[in-house]
Coordinates of C-alpha atoms in Angstrom, one line a residue:
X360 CA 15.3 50.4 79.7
X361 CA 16.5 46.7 79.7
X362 CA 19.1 46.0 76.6
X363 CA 19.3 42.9 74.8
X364 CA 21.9 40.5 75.7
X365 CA 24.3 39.8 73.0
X366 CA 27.3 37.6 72.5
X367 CA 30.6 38.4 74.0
X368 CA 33.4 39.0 71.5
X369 CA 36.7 39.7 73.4
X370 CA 34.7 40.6 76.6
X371 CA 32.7 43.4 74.0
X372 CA 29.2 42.7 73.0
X373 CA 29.4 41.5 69.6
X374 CA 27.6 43.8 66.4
X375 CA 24.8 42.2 64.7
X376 CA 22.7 42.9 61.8
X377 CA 19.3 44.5 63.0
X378 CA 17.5 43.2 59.8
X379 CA 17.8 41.7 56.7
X380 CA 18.9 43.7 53.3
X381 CA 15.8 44.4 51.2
X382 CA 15.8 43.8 47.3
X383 CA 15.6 46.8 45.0
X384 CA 13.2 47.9 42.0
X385 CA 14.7 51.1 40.2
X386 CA 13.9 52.4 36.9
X387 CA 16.2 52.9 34.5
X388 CA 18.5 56.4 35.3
X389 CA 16.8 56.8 38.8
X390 CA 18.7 56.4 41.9
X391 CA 18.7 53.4 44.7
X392 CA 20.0 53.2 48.2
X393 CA 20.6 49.9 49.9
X394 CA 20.3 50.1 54.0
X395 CA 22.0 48.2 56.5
X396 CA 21.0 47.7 60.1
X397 CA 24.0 46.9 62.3
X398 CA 23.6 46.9 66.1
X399 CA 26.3 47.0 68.6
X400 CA 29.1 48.3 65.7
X401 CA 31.8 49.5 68.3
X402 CA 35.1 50.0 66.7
X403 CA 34.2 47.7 63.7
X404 CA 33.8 48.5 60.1
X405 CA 30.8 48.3 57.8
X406 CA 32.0 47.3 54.0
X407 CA 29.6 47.2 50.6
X408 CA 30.6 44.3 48.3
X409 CA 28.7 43.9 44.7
X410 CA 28.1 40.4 45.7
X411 CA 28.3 38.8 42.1
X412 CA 31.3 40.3 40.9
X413 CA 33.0 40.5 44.4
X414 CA 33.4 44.0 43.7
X415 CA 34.4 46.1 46.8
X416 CA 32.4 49.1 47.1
X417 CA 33.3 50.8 50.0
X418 CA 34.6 50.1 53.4
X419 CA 33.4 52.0 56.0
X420 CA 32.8 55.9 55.3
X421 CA 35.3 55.6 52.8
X422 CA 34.5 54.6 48.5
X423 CA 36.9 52.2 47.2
X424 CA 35.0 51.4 43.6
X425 CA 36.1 53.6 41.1
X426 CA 32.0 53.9 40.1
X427 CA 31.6 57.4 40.6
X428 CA 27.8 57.2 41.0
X429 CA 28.4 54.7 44.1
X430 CA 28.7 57.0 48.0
X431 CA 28.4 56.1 51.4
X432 CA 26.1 57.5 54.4
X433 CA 25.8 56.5 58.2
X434 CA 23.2 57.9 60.4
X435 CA 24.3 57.4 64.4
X436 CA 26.7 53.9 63.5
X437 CA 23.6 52.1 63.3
X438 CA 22.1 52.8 59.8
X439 CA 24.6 52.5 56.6
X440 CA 23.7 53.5 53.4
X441 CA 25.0 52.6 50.1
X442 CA 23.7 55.0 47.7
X443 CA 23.5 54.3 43.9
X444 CA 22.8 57.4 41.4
X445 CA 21.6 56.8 38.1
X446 CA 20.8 53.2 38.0
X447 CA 22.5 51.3 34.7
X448 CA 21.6 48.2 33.7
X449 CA 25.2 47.0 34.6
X450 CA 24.2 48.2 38.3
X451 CA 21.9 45.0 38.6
X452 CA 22.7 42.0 40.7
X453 CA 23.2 41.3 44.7
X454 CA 24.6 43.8 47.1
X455 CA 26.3 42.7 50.4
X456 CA 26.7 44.2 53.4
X457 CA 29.7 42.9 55.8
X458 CA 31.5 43.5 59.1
X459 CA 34.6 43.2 59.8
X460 CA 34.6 40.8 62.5
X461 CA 36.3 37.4 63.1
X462 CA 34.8 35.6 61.4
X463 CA 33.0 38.1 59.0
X464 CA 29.1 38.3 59.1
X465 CA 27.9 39.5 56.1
X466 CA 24.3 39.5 54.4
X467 CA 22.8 39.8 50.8
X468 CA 20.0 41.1 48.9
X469 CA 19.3 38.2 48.3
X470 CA 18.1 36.9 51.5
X471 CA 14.4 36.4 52.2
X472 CA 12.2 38.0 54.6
X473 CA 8.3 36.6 55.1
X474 CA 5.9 37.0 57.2
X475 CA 4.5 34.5 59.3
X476 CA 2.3 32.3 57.7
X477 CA 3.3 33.5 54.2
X478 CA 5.4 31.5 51.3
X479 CA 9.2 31.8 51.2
X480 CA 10.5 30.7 47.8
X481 CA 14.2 30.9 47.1
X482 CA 16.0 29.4 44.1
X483 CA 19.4 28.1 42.9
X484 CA 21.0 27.2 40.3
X485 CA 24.0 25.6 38.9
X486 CA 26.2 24.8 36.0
X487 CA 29.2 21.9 35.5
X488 CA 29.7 19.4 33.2
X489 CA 28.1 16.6 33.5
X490 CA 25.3 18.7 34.7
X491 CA 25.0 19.1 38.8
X492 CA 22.4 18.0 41.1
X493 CA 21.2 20.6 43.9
X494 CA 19.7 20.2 47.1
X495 CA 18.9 22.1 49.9
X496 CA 19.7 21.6 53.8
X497 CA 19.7 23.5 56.9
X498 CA 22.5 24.9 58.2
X499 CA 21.9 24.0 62.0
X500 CA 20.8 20.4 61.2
X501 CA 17.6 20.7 61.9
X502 CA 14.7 19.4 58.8
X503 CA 13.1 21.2 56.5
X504 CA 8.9 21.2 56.7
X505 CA 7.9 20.8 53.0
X506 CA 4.1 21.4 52.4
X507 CA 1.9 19.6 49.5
X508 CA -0.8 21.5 47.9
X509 CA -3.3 19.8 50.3
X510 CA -1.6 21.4 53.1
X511 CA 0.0 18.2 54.3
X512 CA 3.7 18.1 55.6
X513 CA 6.6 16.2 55.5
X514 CA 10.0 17.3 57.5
X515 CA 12.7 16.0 55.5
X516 CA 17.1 16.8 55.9
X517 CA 17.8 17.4 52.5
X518 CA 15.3 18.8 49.6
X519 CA 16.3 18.0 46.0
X520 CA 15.8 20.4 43.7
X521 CA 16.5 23.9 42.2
X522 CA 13.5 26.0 44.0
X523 CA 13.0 25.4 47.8
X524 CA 9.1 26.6 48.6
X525 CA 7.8 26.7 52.4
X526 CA 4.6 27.6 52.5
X527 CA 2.6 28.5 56.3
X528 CA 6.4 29.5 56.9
X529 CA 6.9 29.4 61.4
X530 CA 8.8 30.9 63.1
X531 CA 10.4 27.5 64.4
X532 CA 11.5 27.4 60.4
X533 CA 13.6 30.9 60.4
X534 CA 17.1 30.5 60.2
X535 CA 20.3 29.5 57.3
X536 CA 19.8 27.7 54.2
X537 CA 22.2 26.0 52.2
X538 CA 22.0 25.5 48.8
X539 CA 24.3 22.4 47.8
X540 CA 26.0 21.3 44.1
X541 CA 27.6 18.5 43.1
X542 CA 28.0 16.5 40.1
X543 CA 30.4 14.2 41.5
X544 CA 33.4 15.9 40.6
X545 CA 35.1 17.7 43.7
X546 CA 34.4 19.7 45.5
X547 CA 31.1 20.5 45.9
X548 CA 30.3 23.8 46.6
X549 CA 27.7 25.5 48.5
X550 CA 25.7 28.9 49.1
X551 CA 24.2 30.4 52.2
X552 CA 20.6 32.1 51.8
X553 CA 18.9 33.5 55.7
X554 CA 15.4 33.3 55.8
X555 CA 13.8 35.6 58.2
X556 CA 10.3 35.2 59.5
X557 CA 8.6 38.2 60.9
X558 CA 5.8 38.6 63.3
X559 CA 4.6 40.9 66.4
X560 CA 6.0 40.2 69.8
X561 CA 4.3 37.8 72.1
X562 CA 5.1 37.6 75.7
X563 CA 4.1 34.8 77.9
X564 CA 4.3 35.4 81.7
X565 CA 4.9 32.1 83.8
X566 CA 4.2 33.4 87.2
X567 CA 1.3 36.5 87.2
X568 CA 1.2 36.6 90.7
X569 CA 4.5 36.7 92.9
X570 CA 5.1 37.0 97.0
X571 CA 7.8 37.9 98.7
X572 CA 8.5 39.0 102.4
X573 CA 9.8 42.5 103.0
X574 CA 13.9 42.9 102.9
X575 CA 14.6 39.7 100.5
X576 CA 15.0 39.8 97.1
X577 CA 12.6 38.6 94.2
X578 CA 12.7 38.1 90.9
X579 CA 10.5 38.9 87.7
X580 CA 10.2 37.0 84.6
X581 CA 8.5 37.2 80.9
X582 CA 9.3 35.4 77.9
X583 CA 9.5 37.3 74.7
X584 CA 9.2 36.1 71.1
X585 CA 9.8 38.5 68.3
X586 CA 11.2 38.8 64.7
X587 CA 12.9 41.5 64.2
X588 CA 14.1 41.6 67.7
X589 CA 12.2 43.8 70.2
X590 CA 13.2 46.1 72.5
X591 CA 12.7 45.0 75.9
X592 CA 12.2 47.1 79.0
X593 CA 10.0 47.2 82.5
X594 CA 7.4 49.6 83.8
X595 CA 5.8 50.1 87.4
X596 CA 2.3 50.3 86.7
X597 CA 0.5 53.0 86.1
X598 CA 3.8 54.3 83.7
X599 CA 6.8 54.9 85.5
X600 CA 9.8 53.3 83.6
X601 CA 12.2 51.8 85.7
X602 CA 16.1 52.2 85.2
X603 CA 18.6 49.7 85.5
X604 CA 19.9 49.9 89.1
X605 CA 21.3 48.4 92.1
X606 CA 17.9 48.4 93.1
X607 CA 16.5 47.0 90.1
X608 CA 19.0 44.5 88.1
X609 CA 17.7 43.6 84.8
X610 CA 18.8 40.7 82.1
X611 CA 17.9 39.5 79.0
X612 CA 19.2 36.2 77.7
X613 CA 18.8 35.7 74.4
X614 CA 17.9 31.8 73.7
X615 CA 17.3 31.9 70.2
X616 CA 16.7 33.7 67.1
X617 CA 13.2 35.4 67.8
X618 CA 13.0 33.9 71.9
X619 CA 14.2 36.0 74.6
X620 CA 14.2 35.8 78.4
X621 CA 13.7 38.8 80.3
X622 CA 14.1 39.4 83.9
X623 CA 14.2 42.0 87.0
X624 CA 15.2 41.3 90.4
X625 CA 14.5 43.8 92.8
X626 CA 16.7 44.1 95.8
X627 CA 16.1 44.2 99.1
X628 CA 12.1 44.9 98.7
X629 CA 10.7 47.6 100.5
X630 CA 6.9 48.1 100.9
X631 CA 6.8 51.1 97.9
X632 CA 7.9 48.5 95.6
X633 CA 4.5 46.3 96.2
X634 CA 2.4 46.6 93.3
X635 CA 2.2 45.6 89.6
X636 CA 4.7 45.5 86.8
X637 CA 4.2 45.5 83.7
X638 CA 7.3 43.9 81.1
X639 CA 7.0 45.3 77.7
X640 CA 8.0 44.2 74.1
X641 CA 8.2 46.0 71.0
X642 CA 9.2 45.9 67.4
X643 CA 8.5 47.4 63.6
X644 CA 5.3 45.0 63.3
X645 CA 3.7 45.9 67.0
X646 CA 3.9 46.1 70.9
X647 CA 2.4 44.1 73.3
X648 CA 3.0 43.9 77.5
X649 CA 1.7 41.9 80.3
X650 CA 1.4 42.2 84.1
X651 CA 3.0 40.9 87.1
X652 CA 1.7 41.4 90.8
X653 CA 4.1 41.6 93.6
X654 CA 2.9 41.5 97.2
X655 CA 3.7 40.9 100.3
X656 CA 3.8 37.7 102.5
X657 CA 4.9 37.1 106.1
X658 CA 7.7 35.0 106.9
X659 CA 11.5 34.1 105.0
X660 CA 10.2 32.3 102.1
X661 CA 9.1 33.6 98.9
X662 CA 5.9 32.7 97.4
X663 CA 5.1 31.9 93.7
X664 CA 1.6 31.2 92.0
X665 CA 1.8 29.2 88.8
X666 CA -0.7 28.0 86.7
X667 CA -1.5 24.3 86.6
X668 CA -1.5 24.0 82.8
X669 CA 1.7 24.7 80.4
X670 CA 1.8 26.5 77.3
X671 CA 1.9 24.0 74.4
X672 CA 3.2 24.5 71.2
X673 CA 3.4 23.0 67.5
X674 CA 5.6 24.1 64.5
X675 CA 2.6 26.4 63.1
X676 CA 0.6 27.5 65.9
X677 CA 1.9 30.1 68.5
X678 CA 0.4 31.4 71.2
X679 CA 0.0 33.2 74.8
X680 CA -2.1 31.7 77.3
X681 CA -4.7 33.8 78.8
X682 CA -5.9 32.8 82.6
X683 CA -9.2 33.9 84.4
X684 CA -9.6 36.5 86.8
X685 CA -10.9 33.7 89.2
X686 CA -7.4 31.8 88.9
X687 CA -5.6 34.2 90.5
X688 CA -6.4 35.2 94.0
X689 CA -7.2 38.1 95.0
X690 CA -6.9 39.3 91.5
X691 CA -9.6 41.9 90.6
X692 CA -7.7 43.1 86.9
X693 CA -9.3 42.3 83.8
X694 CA -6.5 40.0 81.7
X695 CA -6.4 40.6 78.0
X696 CA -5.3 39.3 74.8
X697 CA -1.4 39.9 74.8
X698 CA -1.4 39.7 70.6
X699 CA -1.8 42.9 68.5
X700 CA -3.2 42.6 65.1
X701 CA -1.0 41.2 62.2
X702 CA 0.2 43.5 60.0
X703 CA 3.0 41.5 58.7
X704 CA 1.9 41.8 54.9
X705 CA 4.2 45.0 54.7
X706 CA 7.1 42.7 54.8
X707 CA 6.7 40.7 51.8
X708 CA 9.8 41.3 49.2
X709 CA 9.5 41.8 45.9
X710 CA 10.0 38.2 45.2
X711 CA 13.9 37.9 45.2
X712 CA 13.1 40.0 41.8
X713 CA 14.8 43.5 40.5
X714 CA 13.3 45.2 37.4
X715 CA 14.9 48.2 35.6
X716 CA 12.7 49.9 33.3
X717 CA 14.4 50.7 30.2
X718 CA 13.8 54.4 29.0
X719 CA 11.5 53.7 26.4
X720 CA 9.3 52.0 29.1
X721 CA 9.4 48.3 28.6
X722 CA 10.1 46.4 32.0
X723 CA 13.4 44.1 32.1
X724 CA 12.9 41.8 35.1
X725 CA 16.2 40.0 36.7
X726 CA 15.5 37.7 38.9
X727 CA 17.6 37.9 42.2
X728 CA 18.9 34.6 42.9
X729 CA 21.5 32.5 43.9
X730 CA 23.4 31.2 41.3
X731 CA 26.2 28.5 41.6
X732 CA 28.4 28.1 38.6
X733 CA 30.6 24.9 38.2
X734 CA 32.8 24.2 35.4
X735 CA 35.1 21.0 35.1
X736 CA 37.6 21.1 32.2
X737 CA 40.5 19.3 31.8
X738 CA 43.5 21.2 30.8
X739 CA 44.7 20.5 27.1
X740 CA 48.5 21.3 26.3
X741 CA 48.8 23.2 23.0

């Protein structure tokens, strides 16, 4: 089964969070667990901060607070657990999971997971004297699509304002928010929120059809999109799942947060390995493959057949093209849609919101959000 290709730290592949932190709605004396995805962890070290308070909660398998409801869990160095008993109201407030690497990557409750095509709506406020302004940018550079009620767009570098709403989020839009003050007095300071946008895989296939003379080498390709990341991995049709070999040498490259590029050279090809292969993408929200043919040509050179029209793209519409049997020669396979039904809608959070329900019943709703506090007050001498 092909692995993703992550970034090198020191020569070792580097850990990565697998998915967003979700927010948390516990009543009142009831218990909550916070769980964080880490991928690749190695010899680092997960840690549980209380984000607000800077609070350390635990490093690790080991409980540094001395909040005796608060424990630790792992399950196989990829799932930590930070486990809350008996909820208080002083329990409320962000949670952040970290690693220890150099630089630390670390995550909040607070960040914001949508599906594709749904609202993301994230907040920020701030305090100072005289008053701050806040605005919003994105952390790679890149603008930020804001959406009127008539469905219009504008793509802006900065948005002013306290609440930051993108509606008919895309993927193209996923990625590191910051949420700026300043009131003119230095410095200004800043707060990171991730938005994640989730959807099913899609694979597109740029050459369906691929020949190759017996004793060279050829090579396979499909290009994955997916949020979360899917696992990746090859199949010799009807089912038999190939293994990484020195027959078989697979890669994938990741190119950016939800694209991936996945391939398979086979060495050396002998006349078993003729035939179809299938490449094959999955994730939390669905699966979806598609096919390549391999055959065989006379002569040294290999042999490619592409498609006279490329796959076109804007910021709201994603697809996979689907060709006709009659496009590819010699083709007699039916082609089919390579997109699985949307079921995205289980990934909305609860609105960057936590409630605690008091004993007596009444909800008390907190909202989750960022809050940048700024005070400027010049010292007095008493």
């Amino acid at each position: 089964m092909a692995s993703l290709k992550r970034r090198k730290m020191g020569g070792v592949d580097a850990p990565e969070f697998g998915e967003p932190l979700t927010n948390l709605t516990v009543p009142i004396g009831r218990d909550a667990t916070f769980k964080c995805i880490v991928v690749n962890l190695g010899n680092y070290r997960v840690g549980w901060v209380k984000a607000d308070t800077k609070a350390i909660q635990a490093i690790h398998e080991h409980v540094i607070t001395h909040n005796h409801r608060v424990s630790v869990s792992h399950s196989d160095h990829f799932t930590w657990y930070l486990h809350i008993k008996n909820v208080q109201e002083e329990d409320r407030g962000q949670y952040m999971c970290q690693i220890n690497t150099d630089p630390m990557k670390s995550q909040t409750s607070g960040d914001t997971m949508v599906p594709e095509g749904g609202t993301a709506r994230v907040s920020c406020k701030a305090r100072g004297i005289p008053p701050p302004r806040v605005m919003w940018k994105r952390e790679d550079g890149q603008e930020i699509v804001v959406r009127d009620q008539n469905g219009s767009k504008t793509k802006v570098l900065s948005f002013q304002g306290e609440v930051l709403k993108l509606s008919k989020i895309s993927r193209s839009e996923m990625g590191t928010y910051l949420c700026i003050a300043s009131n003119g007095i230095p410095p200004t300071v800043s707060k990171r929120i991730h938005i994640s946008v989730h959807f099913h895989p899609v694979i597109q296939v740029p050459n369906q059809l691929v020949g190759a003379p017996l004793g060279t080498d050829v090579t396979l390709e499909c290009y994955v999109e997916s949020s979360p990341k899917s696992i990746n991995y090859w199949v010799k049709d009807p089912g038999e799942l190939i293994i990484p070999s020195e027959h078989h040498e697979m890669t994938v490259r990741q190119k950016s947060m939800f694209e991936a590029e996945m391939s398979m050279t086979i060495k050396n090809i002998r006349r078993e390995d003729l035939g179809s292969y299938i490449c094959v993408a999955k994730n939390s929200l669905g699966d979806v493959e598609s096919k390549i043919r391999l055959y065989e040509i006379p002569g040294n050179d290999r042999h490619v057949y592409q498609y006279p029209d490329e796959r076109t793209t804007s910021d709201d519409e994603y697809g996979t093209e689907i060709y006709d049997d009659e496009d590819i020669p010699n083709n007699n396979e039916n082609e089919k849609s390579n997109r699985v039904p949307d079921r995205a809608n289980k990934w909305y959070s609860n609105d960057g919101k936590i409630v605690i329900t008091t004993p007596n019943g009444a909800p008390t709703t907190f909202t989750a959000t960022l809050t940048v506090t700024i005070v400027f007050l010049l010292p007095t001498f008493i």
